[in-house]
CSV table of C-alpha atoms and ligand atoms in Angstrom, one decimal:
chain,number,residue,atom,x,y,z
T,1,UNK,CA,-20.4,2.6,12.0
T,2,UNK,CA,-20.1,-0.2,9.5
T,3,UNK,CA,-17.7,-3.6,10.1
T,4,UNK,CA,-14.9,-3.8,8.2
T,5,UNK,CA,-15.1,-5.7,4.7
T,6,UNK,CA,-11.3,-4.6,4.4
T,7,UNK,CA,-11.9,-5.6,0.6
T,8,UNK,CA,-13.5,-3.0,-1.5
T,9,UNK,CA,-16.2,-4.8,-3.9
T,10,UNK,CA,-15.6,-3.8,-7.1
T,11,UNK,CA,-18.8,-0.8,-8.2
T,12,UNK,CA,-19.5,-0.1,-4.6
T,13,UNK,CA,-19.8,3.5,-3.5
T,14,UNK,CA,-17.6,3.7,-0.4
T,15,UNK,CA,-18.3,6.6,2.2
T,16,UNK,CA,-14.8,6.7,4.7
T,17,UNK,CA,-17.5,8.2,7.8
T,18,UNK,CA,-19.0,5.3,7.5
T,19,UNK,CA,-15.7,3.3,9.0
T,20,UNK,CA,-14.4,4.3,12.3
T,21,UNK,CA,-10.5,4.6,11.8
T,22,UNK,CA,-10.1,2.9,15.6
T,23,UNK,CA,-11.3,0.0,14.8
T,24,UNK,CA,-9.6,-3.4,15.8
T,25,UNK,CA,-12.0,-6.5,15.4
T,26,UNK,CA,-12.3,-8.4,18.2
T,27,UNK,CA,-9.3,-7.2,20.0
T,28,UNK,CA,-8.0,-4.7,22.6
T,29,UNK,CA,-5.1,-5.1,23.0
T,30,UNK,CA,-1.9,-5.5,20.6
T,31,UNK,CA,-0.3,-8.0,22.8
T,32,UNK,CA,-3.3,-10.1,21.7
T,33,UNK,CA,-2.1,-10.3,18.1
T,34,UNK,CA,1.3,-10.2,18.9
T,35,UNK,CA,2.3,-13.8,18.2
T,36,UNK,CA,0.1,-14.0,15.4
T,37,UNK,CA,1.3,-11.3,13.6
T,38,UNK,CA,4.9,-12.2,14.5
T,39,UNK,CA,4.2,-15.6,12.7
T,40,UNK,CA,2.6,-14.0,9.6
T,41,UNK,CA,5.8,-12.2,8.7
T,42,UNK,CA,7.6,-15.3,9.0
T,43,UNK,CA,5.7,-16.9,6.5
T,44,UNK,CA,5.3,-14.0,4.7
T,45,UNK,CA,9.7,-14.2,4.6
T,46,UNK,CA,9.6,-17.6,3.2
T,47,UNK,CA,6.7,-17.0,1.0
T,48,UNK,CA,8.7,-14.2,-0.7
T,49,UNK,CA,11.6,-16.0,-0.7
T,50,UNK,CA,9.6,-18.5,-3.0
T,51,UNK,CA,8.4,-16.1,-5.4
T,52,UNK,CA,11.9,-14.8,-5.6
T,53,UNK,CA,13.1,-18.7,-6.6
T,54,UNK,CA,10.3,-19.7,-8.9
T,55,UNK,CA,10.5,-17.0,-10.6
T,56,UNK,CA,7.1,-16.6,-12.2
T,57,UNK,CA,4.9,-14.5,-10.5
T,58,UNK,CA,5.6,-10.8,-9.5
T,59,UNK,CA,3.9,-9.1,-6.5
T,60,UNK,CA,2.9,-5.0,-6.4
T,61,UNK,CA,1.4,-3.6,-2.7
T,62,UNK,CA,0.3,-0.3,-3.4
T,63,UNK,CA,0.3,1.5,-0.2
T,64,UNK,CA,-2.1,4.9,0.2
T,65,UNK,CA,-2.6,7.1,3.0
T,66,UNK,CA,-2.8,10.7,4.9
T,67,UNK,CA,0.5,12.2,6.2
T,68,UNK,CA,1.5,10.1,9.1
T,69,UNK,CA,-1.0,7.6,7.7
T,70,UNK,CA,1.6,4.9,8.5
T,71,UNK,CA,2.8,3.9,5.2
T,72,UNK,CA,6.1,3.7,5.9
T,73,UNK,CA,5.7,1.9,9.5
T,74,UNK,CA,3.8,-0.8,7.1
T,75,UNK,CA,6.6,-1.2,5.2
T,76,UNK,CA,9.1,-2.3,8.0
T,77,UNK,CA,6.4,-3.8,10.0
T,78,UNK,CA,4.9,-5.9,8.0
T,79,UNK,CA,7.3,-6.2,5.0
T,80,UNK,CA,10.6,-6.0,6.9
T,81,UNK,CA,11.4,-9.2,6.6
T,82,UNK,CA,11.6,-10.0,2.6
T,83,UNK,CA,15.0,-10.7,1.4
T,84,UNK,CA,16.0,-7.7,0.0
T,85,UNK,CA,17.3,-9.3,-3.4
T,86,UNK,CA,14.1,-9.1,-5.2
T,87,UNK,CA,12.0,-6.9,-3.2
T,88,UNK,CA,11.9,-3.0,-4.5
T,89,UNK,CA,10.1,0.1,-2.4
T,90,UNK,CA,9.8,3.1,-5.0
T,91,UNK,CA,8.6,6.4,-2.5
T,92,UNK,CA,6.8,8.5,-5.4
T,93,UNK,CA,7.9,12.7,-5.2
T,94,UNK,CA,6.1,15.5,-7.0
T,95,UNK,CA,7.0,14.8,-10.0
T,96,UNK,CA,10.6,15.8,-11.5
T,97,UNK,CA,10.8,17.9,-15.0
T,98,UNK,CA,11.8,14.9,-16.7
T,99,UNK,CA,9.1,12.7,-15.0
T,100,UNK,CA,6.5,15.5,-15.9
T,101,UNK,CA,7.3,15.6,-19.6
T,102,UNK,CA,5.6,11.9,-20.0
T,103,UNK,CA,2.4,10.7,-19.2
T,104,UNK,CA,1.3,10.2,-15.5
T,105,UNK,CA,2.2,6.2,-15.7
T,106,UNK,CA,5.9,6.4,-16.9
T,107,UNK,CA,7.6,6.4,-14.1
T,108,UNK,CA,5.1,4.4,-12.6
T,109,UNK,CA,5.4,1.1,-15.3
T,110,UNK,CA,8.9,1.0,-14.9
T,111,UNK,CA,8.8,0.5,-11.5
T,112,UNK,CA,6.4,-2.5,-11.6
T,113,UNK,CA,7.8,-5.9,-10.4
T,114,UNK,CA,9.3,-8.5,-12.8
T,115,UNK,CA,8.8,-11.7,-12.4
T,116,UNK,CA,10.1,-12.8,-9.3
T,117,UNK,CA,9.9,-10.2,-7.8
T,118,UNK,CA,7.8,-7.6,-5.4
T,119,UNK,CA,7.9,-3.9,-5.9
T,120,UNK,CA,6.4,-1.6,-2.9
T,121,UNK,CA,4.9,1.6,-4.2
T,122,UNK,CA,4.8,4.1,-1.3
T,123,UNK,CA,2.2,6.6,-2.8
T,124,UNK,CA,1.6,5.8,-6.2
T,125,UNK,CA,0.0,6.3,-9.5
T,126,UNK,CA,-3.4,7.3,-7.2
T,127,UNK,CA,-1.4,10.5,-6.5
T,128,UNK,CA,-2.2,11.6,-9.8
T,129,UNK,CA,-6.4,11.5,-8.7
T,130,UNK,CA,-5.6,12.8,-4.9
T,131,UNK,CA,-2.8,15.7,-4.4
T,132,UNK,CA,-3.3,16.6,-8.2
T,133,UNK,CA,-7.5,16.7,-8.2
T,134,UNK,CA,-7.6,18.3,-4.5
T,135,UNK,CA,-5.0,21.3,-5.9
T,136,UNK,CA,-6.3,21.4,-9.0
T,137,UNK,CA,-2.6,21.1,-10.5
T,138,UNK,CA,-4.8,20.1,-14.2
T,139,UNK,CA,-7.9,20.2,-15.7
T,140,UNK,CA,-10.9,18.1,-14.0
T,141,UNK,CA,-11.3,17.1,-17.7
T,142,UNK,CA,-7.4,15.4,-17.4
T,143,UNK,CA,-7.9,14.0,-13.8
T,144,UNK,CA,-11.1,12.6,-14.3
T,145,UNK,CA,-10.3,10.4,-17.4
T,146,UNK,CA,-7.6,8.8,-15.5
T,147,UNK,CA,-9.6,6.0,-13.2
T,148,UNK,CA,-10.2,4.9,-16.3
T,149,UNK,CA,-6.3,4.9,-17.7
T,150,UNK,CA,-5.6,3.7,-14.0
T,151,UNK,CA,-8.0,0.5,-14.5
T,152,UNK,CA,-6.7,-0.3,-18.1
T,153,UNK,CA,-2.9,-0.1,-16.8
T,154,UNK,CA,-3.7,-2.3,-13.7
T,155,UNK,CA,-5.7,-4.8,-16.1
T,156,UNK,CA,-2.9,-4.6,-18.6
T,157,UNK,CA,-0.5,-5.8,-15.9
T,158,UNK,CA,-2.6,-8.5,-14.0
T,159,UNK,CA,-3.1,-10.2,-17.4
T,160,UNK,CA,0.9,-10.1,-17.5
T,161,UNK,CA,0.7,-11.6,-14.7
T,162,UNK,CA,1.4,-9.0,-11.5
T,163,UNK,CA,-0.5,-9.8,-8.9
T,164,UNK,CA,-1.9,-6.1,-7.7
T,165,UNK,CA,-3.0,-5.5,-3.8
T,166,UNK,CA,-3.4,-1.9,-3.0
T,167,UNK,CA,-4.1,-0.5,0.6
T,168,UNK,CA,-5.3,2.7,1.6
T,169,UNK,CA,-4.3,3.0,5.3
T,170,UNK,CA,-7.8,5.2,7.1
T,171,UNK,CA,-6.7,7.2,10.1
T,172,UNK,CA,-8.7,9.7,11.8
T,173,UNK,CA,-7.9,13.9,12.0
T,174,UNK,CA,-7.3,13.4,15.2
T,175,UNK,CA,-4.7,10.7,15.2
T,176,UNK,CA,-2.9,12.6,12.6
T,177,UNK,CA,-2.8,15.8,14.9
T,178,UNK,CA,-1.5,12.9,17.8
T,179,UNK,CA,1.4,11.4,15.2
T,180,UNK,CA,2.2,15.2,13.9
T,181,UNK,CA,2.8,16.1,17.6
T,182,UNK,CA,5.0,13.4,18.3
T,183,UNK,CA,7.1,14.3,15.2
T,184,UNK,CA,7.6,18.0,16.8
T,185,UNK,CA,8.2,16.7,20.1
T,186,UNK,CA,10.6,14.1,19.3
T,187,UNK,CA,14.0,15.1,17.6
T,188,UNK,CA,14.9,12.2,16.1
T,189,UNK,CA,11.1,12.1,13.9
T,190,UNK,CA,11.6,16.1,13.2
T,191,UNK,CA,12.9,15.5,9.9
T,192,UNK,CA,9.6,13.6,9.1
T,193,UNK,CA,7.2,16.8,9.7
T,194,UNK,CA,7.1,19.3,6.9
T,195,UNK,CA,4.8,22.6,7.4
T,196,UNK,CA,3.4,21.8,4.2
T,197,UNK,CA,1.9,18.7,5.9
T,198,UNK,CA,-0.6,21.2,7.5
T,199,UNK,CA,-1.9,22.7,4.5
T,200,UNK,CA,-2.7,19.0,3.2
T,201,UNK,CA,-4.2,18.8,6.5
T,202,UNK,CA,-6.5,21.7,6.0
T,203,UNK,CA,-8.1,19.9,2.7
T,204,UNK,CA,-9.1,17.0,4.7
T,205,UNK,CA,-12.3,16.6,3.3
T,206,UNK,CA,-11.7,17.1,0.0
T,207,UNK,CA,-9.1,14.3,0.3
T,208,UNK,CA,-11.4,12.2,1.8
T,209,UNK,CA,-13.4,12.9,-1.2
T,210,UNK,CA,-11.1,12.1,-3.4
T,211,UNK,CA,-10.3,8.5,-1.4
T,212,UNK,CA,-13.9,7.8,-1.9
T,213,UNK,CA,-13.7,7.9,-5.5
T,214,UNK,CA,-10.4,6.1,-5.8
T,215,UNK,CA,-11.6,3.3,-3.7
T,216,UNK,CA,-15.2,3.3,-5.4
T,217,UNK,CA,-13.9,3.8,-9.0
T,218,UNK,CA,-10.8,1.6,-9.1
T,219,UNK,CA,-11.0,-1.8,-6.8
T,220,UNK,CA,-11.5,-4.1,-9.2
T,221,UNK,CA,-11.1,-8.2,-9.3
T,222,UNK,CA,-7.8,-7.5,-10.7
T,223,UNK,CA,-6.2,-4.9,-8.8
T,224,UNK,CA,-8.7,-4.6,-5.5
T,225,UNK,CA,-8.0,-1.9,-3.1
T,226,UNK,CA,-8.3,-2.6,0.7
T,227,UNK,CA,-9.5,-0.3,3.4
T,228,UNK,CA,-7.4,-1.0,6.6
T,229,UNK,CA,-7.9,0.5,10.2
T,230,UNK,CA,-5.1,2.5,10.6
T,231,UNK,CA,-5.1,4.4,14.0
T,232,UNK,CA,-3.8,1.4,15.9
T,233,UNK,CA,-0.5,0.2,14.0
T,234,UNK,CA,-0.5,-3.5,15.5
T,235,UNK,CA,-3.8,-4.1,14.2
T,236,UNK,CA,-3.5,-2.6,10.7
T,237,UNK,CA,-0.1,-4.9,10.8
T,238,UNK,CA,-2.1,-7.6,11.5
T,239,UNK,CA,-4.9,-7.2,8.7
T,240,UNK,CA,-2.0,-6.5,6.0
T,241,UNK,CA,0.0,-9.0,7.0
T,242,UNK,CA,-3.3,-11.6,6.8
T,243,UNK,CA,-4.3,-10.2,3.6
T,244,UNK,CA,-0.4,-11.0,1.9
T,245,UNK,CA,-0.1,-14.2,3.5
T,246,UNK,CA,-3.5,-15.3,2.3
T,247,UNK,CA,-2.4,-13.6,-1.3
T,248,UNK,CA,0.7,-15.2,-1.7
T,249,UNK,CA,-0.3,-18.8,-0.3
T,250,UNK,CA,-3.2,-18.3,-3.2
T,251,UNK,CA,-0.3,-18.5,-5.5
T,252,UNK,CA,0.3,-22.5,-5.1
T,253,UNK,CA,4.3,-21.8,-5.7
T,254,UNK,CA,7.2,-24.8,-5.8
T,255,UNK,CA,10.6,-24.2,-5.5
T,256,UNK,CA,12.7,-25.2,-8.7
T,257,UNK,CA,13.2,-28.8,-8.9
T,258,UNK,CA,17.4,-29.6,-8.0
T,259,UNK,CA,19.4,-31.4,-10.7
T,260,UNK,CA,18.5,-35.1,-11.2
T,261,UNK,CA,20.3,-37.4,-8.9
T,262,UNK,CA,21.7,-34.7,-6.0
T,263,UNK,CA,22.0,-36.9,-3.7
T,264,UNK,CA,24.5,-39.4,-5.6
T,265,UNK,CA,26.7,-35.9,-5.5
T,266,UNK,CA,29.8,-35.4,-3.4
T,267,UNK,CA,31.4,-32.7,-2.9
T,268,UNK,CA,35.2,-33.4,-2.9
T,269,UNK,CA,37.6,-32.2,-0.1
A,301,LIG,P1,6.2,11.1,2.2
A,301,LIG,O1,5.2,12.0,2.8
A,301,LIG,O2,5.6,10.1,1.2
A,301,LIG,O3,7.1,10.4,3.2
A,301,LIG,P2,7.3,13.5,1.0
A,301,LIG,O4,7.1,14.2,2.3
A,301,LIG,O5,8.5,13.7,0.2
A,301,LIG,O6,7.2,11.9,1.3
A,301,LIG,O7,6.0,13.7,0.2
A,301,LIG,C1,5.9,13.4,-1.2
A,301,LIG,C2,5.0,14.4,-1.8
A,301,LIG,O8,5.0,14.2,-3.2
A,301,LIG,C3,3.6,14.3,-1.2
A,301,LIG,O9,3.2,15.6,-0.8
A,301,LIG,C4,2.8,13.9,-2.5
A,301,LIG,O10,1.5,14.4,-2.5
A,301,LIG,C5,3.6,14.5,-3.6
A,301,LIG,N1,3.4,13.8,-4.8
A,301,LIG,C6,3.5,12.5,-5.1
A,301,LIG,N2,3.1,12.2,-6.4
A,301,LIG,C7,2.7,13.4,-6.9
A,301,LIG,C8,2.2,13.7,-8.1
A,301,LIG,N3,2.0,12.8,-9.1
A,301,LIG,N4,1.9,15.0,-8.3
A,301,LIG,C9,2.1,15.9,-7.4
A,301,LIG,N5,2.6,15.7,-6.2
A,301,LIG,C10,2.9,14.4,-5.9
């Protein structure tokens, strides 16, 4: 087993057995990062809430994983405590008729962040070289031309100027079996298992395939992809939550200047 770069570099051939998904650094222990990771969403709060009043850069976290994978635990760990006024999570379906008519990336682009603001894709554009290559729902031709489109639309929108982090959350089989369990035993996570989960389940490997390529073939200096530990929650928090904060403080943002002479101002009874 390998150490973790977390970042992909760009034009390397990643192979997922060589990471265990288990792993957590130096720790043991989640009440070792507890405080740390406590602090980092803080910051991450206030950072947001920058972004939000300076108004110039925008911020898209791609999240990618398995079933159960955690994406949505990442979302309200980790990003739980933006100010919702400027933040946006879009949770991408099989596709509707309408959203099938266009090309793969329309109803992705119009859910990319404005300026000021942070859009959360849960799943994502990348859906279109996973679920659709492993089921063969079109051509290998059609599929296979799209890192390309992929790293052309992610270009086009960095030099916009989106800031683009993407995460693809790596848990094991067997902590997937664990978390399915736990949905079946536990009424009030039934309505999160779906039979059809298994069948995914059975094409393990050929989604793992298909990981490899998205992570080889589309982290790029623009728009890199990160591979996170994921069977432990509190330390794939706590490597998220690093890799924002270090993102975002990167971004040397200033709130607006006030009106000249505020504090000659009184407010009158
Ligand atoms: P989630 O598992 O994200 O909580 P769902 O259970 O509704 O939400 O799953 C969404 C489903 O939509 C997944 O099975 C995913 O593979 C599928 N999906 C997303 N994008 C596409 C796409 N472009 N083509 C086909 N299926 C897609």
């Amino acid at each position: 087993m390998l150490d973790y770069p977390f970042l992909v570099t760009p034009d390397t051939k990643v192979r997922l057995a060589d990471y265990d998904p288990g792993y957590s650094g130096e720790y043991t222990h989640r009440r070792e990062v507890r405080d740390e990771r406590k602090a980092n969403v803080e910051r991450l709060s206030e950072l947001q809430n920058l972004l939000h009043a300076e108004g110039r850069h925008a911020l898209l976290i791609v999240l990618q994983a398995m079933d159960a994978g955690g994406k949505d635990g990442t979302i309200r760990c980790v990003m739980g405590g933006f100010n919702p006024q400027g933040v946006h999570v879009t949770s991408f379906k099989v596709p509707t008729r309408r959203e099938s008519a266009h090309d793969f990336l329309w109803r992705i682009h119009r859910n990319t962040p404005g300026r000021g603001e942070v859009a959360i894709f849960n799943r994502s554009h990348y859906e279109d070289v996973l679920v659709v290559r492993v089921h063969g729902l079109v051509p290998e031709s059609v599929w296979r031309a799209r890192y390309d489109h992929i790293n052309a639309f992610e270009k086009e929108l960095a030099d916009s100027g989106v800031t683009i982090r993407k995460f693809f959350l790596h848990i094991s089989k067997a902590e997937q079996k664990r978390r399915f369990e736990k949905r079946l035993s536990n009424p009030s996570k039934n309505w999160k298992f779906a039979r059809g989960d298994l069948r995914e389940r059975e094409r393990w490997e050929d989604y793992m395939a298909a990981f490899e390529d998205v992570l080889s073939l589309c982290s790029t200096d623009y728009a890199p992809w990160y591979m996170v530990p994921a069977d432990k929650k509190w330390y794939r928090n706590l490597v998220i939550s690093r890799i924002l904060l270090e993102t975002l403080e990167s971004l040397d943002m200033h709130y607006p200047p006030g009106e000249p002479d505020l504090d000659k101002v009184v407010i009158p009874d």
